[in-house]
Coordinates of C-alpha atoms and ligand atoms in Angstrom, one line a residue:
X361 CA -53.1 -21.6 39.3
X362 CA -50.4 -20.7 41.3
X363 CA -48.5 -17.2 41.3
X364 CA -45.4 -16.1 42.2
X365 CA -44.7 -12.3 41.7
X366 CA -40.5 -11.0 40.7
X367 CA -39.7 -7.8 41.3
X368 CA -36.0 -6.3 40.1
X369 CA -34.9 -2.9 39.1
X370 CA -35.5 -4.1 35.9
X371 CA -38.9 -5.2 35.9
X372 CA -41.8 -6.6 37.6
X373 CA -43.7 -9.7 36.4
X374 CA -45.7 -12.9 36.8
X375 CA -44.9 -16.1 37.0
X376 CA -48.2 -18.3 36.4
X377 CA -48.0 -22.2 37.4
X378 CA -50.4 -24.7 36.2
X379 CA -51.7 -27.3 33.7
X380 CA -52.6 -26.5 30.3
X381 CA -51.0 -22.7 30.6
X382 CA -49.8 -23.2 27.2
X383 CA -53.5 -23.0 25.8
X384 CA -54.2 -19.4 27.7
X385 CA -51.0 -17.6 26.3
X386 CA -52.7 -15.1 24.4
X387 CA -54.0 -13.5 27.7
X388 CA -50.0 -13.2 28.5
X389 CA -49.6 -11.1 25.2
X390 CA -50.1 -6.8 26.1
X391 CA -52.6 -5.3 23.5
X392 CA -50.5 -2.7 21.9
X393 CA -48.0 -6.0 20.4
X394 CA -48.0 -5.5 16.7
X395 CA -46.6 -9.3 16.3
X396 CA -45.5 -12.5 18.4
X397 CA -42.5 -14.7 17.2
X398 CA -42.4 -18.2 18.4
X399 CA -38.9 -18.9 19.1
X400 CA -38.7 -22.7 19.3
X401 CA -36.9 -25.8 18.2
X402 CA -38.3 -29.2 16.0
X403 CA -38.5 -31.2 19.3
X404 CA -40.4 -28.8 21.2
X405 CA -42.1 -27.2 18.4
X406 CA -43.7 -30.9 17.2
X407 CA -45.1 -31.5 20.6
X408 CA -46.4 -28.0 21.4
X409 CA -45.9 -25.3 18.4
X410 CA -49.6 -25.5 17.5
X411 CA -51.6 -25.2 20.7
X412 CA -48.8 -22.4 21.7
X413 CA -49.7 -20.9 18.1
X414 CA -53.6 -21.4 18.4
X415 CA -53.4 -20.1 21.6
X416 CA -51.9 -16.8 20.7
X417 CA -53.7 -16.5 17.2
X418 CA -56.8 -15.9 19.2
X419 CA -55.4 -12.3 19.8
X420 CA -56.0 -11.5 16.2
X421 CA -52.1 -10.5 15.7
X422 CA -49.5 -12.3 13.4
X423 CA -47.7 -15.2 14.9
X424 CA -44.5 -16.0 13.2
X425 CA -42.7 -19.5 14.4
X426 CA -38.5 -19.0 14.5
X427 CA -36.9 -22.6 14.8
X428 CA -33.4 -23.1 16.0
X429 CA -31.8 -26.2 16.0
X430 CA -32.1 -28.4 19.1
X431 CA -28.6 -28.3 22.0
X432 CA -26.9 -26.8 24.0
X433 CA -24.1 -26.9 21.1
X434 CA -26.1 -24.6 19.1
X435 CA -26.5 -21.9 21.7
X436 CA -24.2 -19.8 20.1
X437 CA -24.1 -16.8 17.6
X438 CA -25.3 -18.4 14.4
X439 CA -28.6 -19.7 15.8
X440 CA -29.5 -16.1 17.3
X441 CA -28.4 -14.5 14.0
X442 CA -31.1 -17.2 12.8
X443 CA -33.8 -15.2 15.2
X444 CA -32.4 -11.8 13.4
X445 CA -33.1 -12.9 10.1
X446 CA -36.3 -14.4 10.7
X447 CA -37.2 -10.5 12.7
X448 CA -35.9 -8.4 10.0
X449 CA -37.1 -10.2 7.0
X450 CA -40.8 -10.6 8.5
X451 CA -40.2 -6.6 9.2
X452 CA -41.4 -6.9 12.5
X453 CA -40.9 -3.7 14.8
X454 CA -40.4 -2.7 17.9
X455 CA -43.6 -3.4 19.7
X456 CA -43.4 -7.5 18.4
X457 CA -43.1 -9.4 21.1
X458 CA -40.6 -13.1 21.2
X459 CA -42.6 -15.7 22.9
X460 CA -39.4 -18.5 24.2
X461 CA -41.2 -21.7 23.8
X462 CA -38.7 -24.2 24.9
X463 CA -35.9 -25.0 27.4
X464 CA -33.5 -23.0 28.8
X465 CA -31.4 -23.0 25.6
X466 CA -34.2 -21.8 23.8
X467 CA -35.2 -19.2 26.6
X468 CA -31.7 -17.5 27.4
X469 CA -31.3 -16.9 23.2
X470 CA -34.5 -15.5 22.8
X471 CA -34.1 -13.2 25.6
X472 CA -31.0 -12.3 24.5
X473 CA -32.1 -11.5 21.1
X474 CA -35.0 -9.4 22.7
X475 CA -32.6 -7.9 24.5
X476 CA -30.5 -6.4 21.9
X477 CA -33.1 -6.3 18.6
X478 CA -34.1 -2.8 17.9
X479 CA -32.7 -2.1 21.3
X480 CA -34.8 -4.4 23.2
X481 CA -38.2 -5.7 22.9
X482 CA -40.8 -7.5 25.2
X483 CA -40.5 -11.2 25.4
X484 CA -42.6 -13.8 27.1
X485 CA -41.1 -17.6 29.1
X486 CA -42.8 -20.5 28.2
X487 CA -40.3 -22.7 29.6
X488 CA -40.8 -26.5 28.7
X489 CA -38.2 -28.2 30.6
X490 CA -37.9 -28.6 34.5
X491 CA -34.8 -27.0 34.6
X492 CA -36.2 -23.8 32.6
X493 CA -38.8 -24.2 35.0
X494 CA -37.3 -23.8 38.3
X495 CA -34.4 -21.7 37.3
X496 CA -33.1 -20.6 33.7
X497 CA -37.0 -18.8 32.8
X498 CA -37.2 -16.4 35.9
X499 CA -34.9 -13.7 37.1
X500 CA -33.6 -12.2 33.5
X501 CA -30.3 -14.0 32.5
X502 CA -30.2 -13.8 28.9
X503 CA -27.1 -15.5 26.8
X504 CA -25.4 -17.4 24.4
X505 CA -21.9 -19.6 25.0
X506 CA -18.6 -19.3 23.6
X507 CA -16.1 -21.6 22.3
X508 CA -14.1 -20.9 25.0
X509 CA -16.5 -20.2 28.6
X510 CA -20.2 -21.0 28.7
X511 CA -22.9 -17.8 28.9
X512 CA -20.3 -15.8 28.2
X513 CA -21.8 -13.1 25.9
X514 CA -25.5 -12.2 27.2
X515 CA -27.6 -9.7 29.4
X516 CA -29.7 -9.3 32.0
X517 CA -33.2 -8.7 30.3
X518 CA -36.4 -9.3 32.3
X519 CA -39.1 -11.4 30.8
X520 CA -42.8 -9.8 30.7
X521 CA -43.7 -12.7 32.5
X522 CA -43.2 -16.7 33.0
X523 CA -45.8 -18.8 32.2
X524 CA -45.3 -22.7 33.4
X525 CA -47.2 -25.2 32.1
X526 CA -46.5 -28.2 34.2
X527 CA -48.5 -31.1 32.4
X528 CA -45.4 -30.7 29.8
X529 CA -42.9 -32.3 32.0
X530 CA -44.9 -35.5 30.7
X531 CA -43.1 -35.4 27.7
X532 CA -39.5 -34.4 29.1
X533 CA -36.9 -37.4 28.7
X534 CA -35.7 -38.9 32.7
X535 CA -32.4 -37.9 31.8
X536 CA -33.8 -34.3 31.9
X537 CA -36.0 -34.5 34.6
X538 CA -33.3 -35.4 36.6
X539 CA -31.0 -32.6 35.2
X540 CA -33.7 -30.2 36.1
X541 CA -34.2 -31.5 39.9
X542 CA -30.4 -30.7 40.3
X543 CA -31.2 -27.5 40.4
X544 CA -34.3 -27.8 42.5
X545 CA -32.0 -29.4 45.1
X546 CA -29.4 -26.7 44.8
X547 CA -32.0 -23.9 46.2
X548 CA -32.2 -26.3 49.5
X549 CA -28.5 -26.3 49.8
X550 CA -27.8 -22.7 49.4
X551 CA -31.0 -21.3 51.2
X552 CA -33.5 -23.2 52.8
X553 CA -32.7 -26.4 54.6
X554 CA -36.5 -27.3 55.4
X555 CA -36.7 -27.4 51.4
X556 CA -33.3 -29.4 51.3
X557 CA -34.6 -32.1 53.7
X558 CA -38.1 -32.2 51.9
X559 CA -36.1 -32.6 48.6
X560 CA -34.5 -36.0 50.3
X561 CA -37.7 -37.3 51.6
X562 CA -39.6 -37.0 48.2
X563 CA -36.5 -37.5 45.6
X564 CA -37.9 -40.6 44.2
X565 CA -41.9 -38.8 43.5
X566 CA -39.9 -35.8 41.9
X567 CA -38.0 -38.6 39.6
X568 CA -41.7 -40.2 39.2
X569 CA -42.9 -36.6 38.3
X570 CA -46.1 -37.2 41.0
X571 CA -47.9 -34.0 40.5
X572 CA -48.5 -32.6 43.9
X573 CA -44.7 -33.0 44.6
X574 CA -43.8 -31.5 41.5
X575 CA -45.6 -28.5 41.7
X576 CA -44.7 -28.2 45.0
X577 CA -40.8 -28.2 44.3
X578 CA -41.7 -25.8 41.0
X579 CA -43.6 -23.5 43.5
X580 CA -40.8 -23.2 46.2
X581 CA -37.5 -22.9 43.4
X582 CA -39.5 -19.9 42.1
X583 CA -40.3 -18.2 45.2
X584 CA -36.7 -18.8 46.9
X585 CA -35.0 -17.5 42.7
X586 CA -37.5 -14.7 43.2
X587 CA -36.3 -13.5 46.7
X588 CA -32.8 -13.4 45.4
X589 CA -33.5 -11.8 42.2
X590 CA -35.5 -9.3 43.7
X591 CA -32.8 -8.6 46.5
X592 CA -30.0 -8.3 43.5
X593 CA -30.7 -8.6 40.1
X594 CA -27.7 -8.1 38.7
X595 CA -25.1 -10.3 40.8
X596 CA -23.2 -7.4 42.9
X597 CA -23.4 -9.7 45.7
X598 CA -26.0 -12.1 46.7
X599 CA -27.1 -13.4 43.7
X600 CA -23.9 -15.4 42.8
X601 CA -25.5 -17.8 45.5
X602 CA -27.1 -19.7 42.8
X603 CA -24.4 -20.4 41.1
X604 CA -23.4 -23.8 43.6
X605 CA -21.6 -26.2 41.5
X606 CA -21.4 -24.1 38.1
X607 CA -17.6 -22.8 38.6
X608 CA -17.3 -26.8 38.2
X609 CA -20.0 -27.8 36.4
X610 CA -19.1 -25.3 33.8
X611 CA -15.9 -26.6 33.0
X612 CA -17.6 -29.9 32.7
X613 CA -19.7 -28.6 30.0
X614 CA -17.1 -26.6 27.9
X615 CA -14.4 -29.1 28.8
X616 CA -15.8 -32.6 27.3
X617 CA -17.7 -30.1 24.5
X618 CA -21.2 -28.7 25.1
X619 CA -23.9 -30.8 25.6
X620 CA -21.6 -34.3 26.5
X621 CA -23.3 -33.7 29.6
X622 CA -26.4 -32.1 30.4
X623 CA -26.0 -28.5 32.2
X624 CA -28.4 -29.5 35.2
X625 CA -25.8 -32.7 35.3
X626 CA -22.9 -31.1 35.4
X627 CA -24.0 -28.8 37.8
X628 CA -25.4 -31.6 40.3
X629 CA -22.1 -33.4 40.3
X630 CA -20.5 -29.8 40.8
X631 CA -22.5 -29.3 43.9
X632 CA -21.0 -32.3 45.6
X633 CA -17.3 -31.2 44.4
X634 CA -18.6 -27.8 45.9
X635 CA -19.5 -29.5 49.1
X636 CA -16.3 -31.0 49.4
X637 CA -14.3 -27.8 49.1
X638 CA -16.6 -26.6 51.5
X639 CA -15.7 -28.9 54.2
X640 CA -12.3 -28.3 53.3
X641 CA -12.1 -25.0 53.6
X642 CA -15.2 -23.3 55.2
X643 CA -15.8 -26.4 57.6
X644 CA -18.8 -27.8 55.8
X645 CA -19.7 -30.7 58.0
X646 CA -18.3 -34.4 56.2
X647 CA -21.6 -36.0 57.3
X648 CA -23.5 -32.9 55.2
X649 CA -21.3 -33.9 51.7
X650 CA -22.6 -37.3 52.2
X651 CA -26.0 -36.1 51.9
X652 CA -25.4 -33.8 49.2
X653 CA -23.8 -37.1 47.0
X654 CA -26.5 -39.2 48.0
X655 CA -29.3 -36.8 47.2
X656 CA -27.6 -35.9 43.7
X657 CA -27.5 -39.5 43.5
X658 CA -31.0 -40.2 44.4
X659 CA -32.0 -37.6 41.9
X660 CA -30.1 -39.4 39.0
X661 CA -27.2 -37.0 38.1
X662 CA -23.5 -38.6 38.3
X663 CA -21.7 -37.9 40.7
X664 CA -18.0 -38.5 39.9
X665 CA -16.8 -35.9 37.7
X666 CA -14.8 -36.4 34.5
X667 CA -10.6 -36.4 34.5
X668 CA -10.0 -33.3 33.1
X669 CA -6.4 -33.1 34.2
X670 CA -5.9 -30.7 37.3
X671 CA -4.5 -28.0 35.3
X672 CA -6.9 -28.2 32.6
X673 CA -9.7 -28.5 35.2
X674 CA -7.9 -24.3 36.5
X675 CA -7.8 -23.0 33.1
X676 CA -11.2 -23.9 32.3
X677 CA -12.5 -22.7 35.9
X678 CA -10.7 -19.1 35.5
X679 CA -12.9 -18.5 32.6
X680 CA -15.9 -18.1 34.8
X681 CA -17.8 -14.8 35.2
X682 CA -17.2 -14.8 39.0
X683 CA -13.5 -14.9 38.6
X684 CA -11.7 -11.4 40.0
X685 CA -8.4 -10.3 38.9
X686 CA -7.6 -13.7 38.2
X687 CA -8.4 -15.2 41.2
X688 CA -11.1 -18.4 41.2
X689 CA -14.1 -17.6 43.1
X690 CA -16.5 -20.6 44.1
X691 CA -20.1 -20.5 46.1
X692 CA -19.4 -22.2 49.2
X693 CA -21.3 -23.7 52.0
X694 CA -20.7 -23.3 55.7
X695 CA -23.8 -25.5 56.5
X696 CA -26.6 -26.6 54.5
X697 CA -29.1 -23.4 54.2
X698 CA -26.1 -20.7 53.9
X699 CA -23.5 -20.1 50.9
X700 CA -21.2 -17.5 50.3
X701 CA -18.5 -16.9 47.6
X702 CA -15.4 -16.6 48.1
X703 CA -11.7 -17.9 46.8
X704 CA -9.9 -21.2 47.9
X705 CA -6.1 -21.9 47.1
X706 CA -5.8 -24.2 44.2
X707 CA -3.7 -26.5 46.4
X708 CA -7.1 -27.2 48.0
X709 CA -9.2 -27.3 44.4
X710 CA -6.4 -29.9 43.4
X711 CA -7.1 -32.1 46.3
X712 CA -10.8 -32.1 46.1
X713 CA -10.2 -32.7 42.0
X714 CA -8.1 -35.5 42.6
X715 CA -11.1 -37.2 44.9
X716 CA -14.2 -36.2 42.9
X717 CA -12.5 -36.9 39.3
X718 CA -12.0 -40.2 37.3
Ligands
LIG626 P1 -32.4 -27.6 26.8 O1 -33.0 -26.3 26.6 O2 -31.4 -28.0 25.9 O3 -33.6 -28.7 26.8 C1 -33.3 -30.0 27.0 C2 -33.9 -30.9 25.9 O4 -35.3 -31.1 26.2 C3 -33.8 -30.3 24.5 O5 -33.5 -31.4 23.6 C4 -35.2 -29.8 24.3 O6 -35.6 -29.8 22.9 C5 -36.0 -30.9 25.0 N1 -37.3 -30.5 25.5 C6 -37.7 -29.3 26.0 N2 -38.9 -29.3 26.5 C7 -39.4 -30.6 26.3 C8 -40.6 -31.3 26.6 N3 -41.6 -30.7 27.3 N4 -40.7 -32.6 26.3 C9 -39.7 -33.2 25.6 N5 -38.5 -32.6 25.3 C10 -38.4 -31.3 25.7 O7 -31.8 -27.7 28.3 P2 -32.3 -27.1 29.7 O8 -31.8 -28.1 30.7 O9 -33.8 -26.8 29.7 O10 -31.5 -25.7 29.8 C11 -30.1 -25.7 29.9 C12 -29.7 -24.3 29.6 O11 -30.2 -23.4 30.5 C13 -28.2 -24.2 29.6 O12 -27.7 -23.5 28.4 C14 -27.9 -23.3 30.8 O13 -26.8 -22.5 30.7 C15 -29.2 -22.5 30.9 N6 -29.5 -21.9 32.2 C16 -29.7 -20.6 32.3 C17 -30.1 -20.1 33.5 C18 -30.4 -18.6 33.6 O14 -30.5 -18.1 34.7 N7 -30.7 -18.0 32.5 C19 -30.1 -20.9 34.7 C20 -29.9 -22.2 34.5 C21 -29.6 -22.8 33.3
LIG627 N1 -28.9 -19.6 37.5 C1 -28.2 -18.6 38.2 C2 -28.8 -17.2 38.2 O1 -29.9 -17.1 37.7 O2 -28.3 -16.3 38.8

């Protein structure tokens, strides 16, 4: 088993990697819980509820199962309400703890919901995707989205710890694999360019899930999300990093309708309209943006964004949680390894829509 240690402000924890980590969760769970809820949807819950729930009976306690309905187009206020209800009604108190058994739509409600029930209580990541794996389970980012901007209401709420079961990916559509190596690939791009160049050379064994590879690329996405987390937990700065591609890739999502395209999608084909800014206006070399297409490419994600309409593709972009007094601003890359944030004059955004859209 692999571990990888987070450290924030807000709390230190684990993050386990290995097969079968599913079947040791009741040694996750802290003596004094009084109760565990398994927050969960059908998908997920058919192929893993009961060995999570065997697993964690053997601590003796009460395991309750909380099932939301599967998408991203659920992660809203009615389906945490759902996780309310199932709390209050079952009476459990303030030393339960919310076990997120799922992907990261599942993981950033339940940690929301822990955040805020009885003023916060302890959950647990048992993240089931890739994605959830290598970004949305570690570093605290708890939410649900809103009609109009995605994650818009949440919190940052630390998990006790993250425990990833990599044998699960077995089960995980290729659609989603690929959705999830987007943002493998995106931690290359924005920090280490040995990773980056690693990513290209093995992008068809991550598609093929090989399991060296795999855990590999799991391994070094949590140890690069950990550094940055641990550096600024609550995005006053340096954090904001990992956001490369999701000023564009969330107006993707919320502009066709959540879950038209898959968030790990949108934000692969928002890295390479990302790129392209970049070597418009922070002199990102052109050779580089061909790498980042093909490598999105290679990975499976499209790579030619949606027509949106230029002014449509603004308004949906200013509702982003980066945005300052009105003013857009996007992760950029000055070479591959090293991002920054800043703003970029819409003339620019315009062009680089008019080239990456159809
Ligand atoms: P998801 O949670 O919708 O899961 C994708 C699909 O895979 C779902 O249908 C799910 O039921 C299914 N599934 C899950 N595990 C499976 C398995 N092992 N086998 C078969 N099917 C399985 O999507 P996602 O890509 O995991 O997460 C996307 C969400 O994560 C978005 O809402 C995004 O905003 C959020 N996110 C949050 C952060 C953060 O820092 N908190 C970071 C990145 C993304
Ligand atoms: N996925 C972006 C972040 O955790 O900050």
């Amino acid at each position: 088993m692999i571990v990888v240690d987070v450290d924030t402000p807000g709390g230190n924890y684990p993050i386990h990697i290995g097969s079968r980590r599913i079947d040791a969760l009741d040694q996750c769970i802290p003596t004094d819980a009084t109760a565990i809820a398994v927050v969960t949807n059908p998908t997920v819950a058919a192929l893993y509820g009961e060995r999570a729930e065997a697993a964690l009976a053997r601590t003796g306690k009460r395991v309750l199962r909380i099932e939301l309905p599967d998408g991203e187009a659920y992660k809203d206020w009615e389906s945490l309400n759902l996780i309310f209800d199932a709390l209050l009604s079952n009476r459990l108190d303030r030393r339960c703890v919310l076990v997120a058994l799922g992907g990261g739509v599942i993981g950033d409600m339940t940690g929301f919901a822990a955040a805020v029930y009885m003023r916060g209580v302890r959950f647990l990541q048992v993240p089931t995707t890739l994605l959830a794996q290598v970004d949305s389970s570690v570093g605290g980012k708890t939410a649900v989205n809103h009609p109009l901007g995605k994650n818009m209401i949440g919190a940052f709420y630390q998990p006790i710890a993250v425990e990833i079961d990599t044998e699960v990916l077995n089960t995980l559509p290729a659609r989603e694999v690929s959705a999830g190596l987007a943002e493998v690939i995106k931690y290359g791009l924005i920090l280490d360019p040995d990773f980056w160049t690693w990513c290209e050379d093995n992008a068809q064994k991550l598609r093929a899930l090989d399991p060296q590879a795999v855990a590999y690329a799991i391994r070094r996405s949590c140890e690069l999300k950990a550094q940055v987390v641990g550096k600024d937990e609550r995005e006053s700065g340096l954090r904001a990093i990992l956001n490369l591609g999701h000023t564009f890739g969330h107006a993707i999502e919320s502009g066709l309708g959540y879950g038209a395209w898959l968030h790990g999608e949108a934000v692969g084909c928002g890295m390479v309209q990302a790129a392209e800014l970049s070597a418009d206006v922070a002199g990102f070399d052109r050779a580089d943006v061909q790498r980042v297409r093909a490598l999105v490419a290679d990975i499976g994600c499209p790579v030619v964004a949606p027509d949106l309409g230029a002014d449509r593709w603004l308004d949906l972009m200013q509702v982003d949680k980066k945005t300052e007094g009105g003013s857009i601003r996007y992760v950029l890359m000055s070479r591959i390894g090293e991002a920054f944030m800043r703003a970029a004059p819409d003339d620019a955004v315009r062009a680089v829509l008019a080239r990456t859209t159809q």
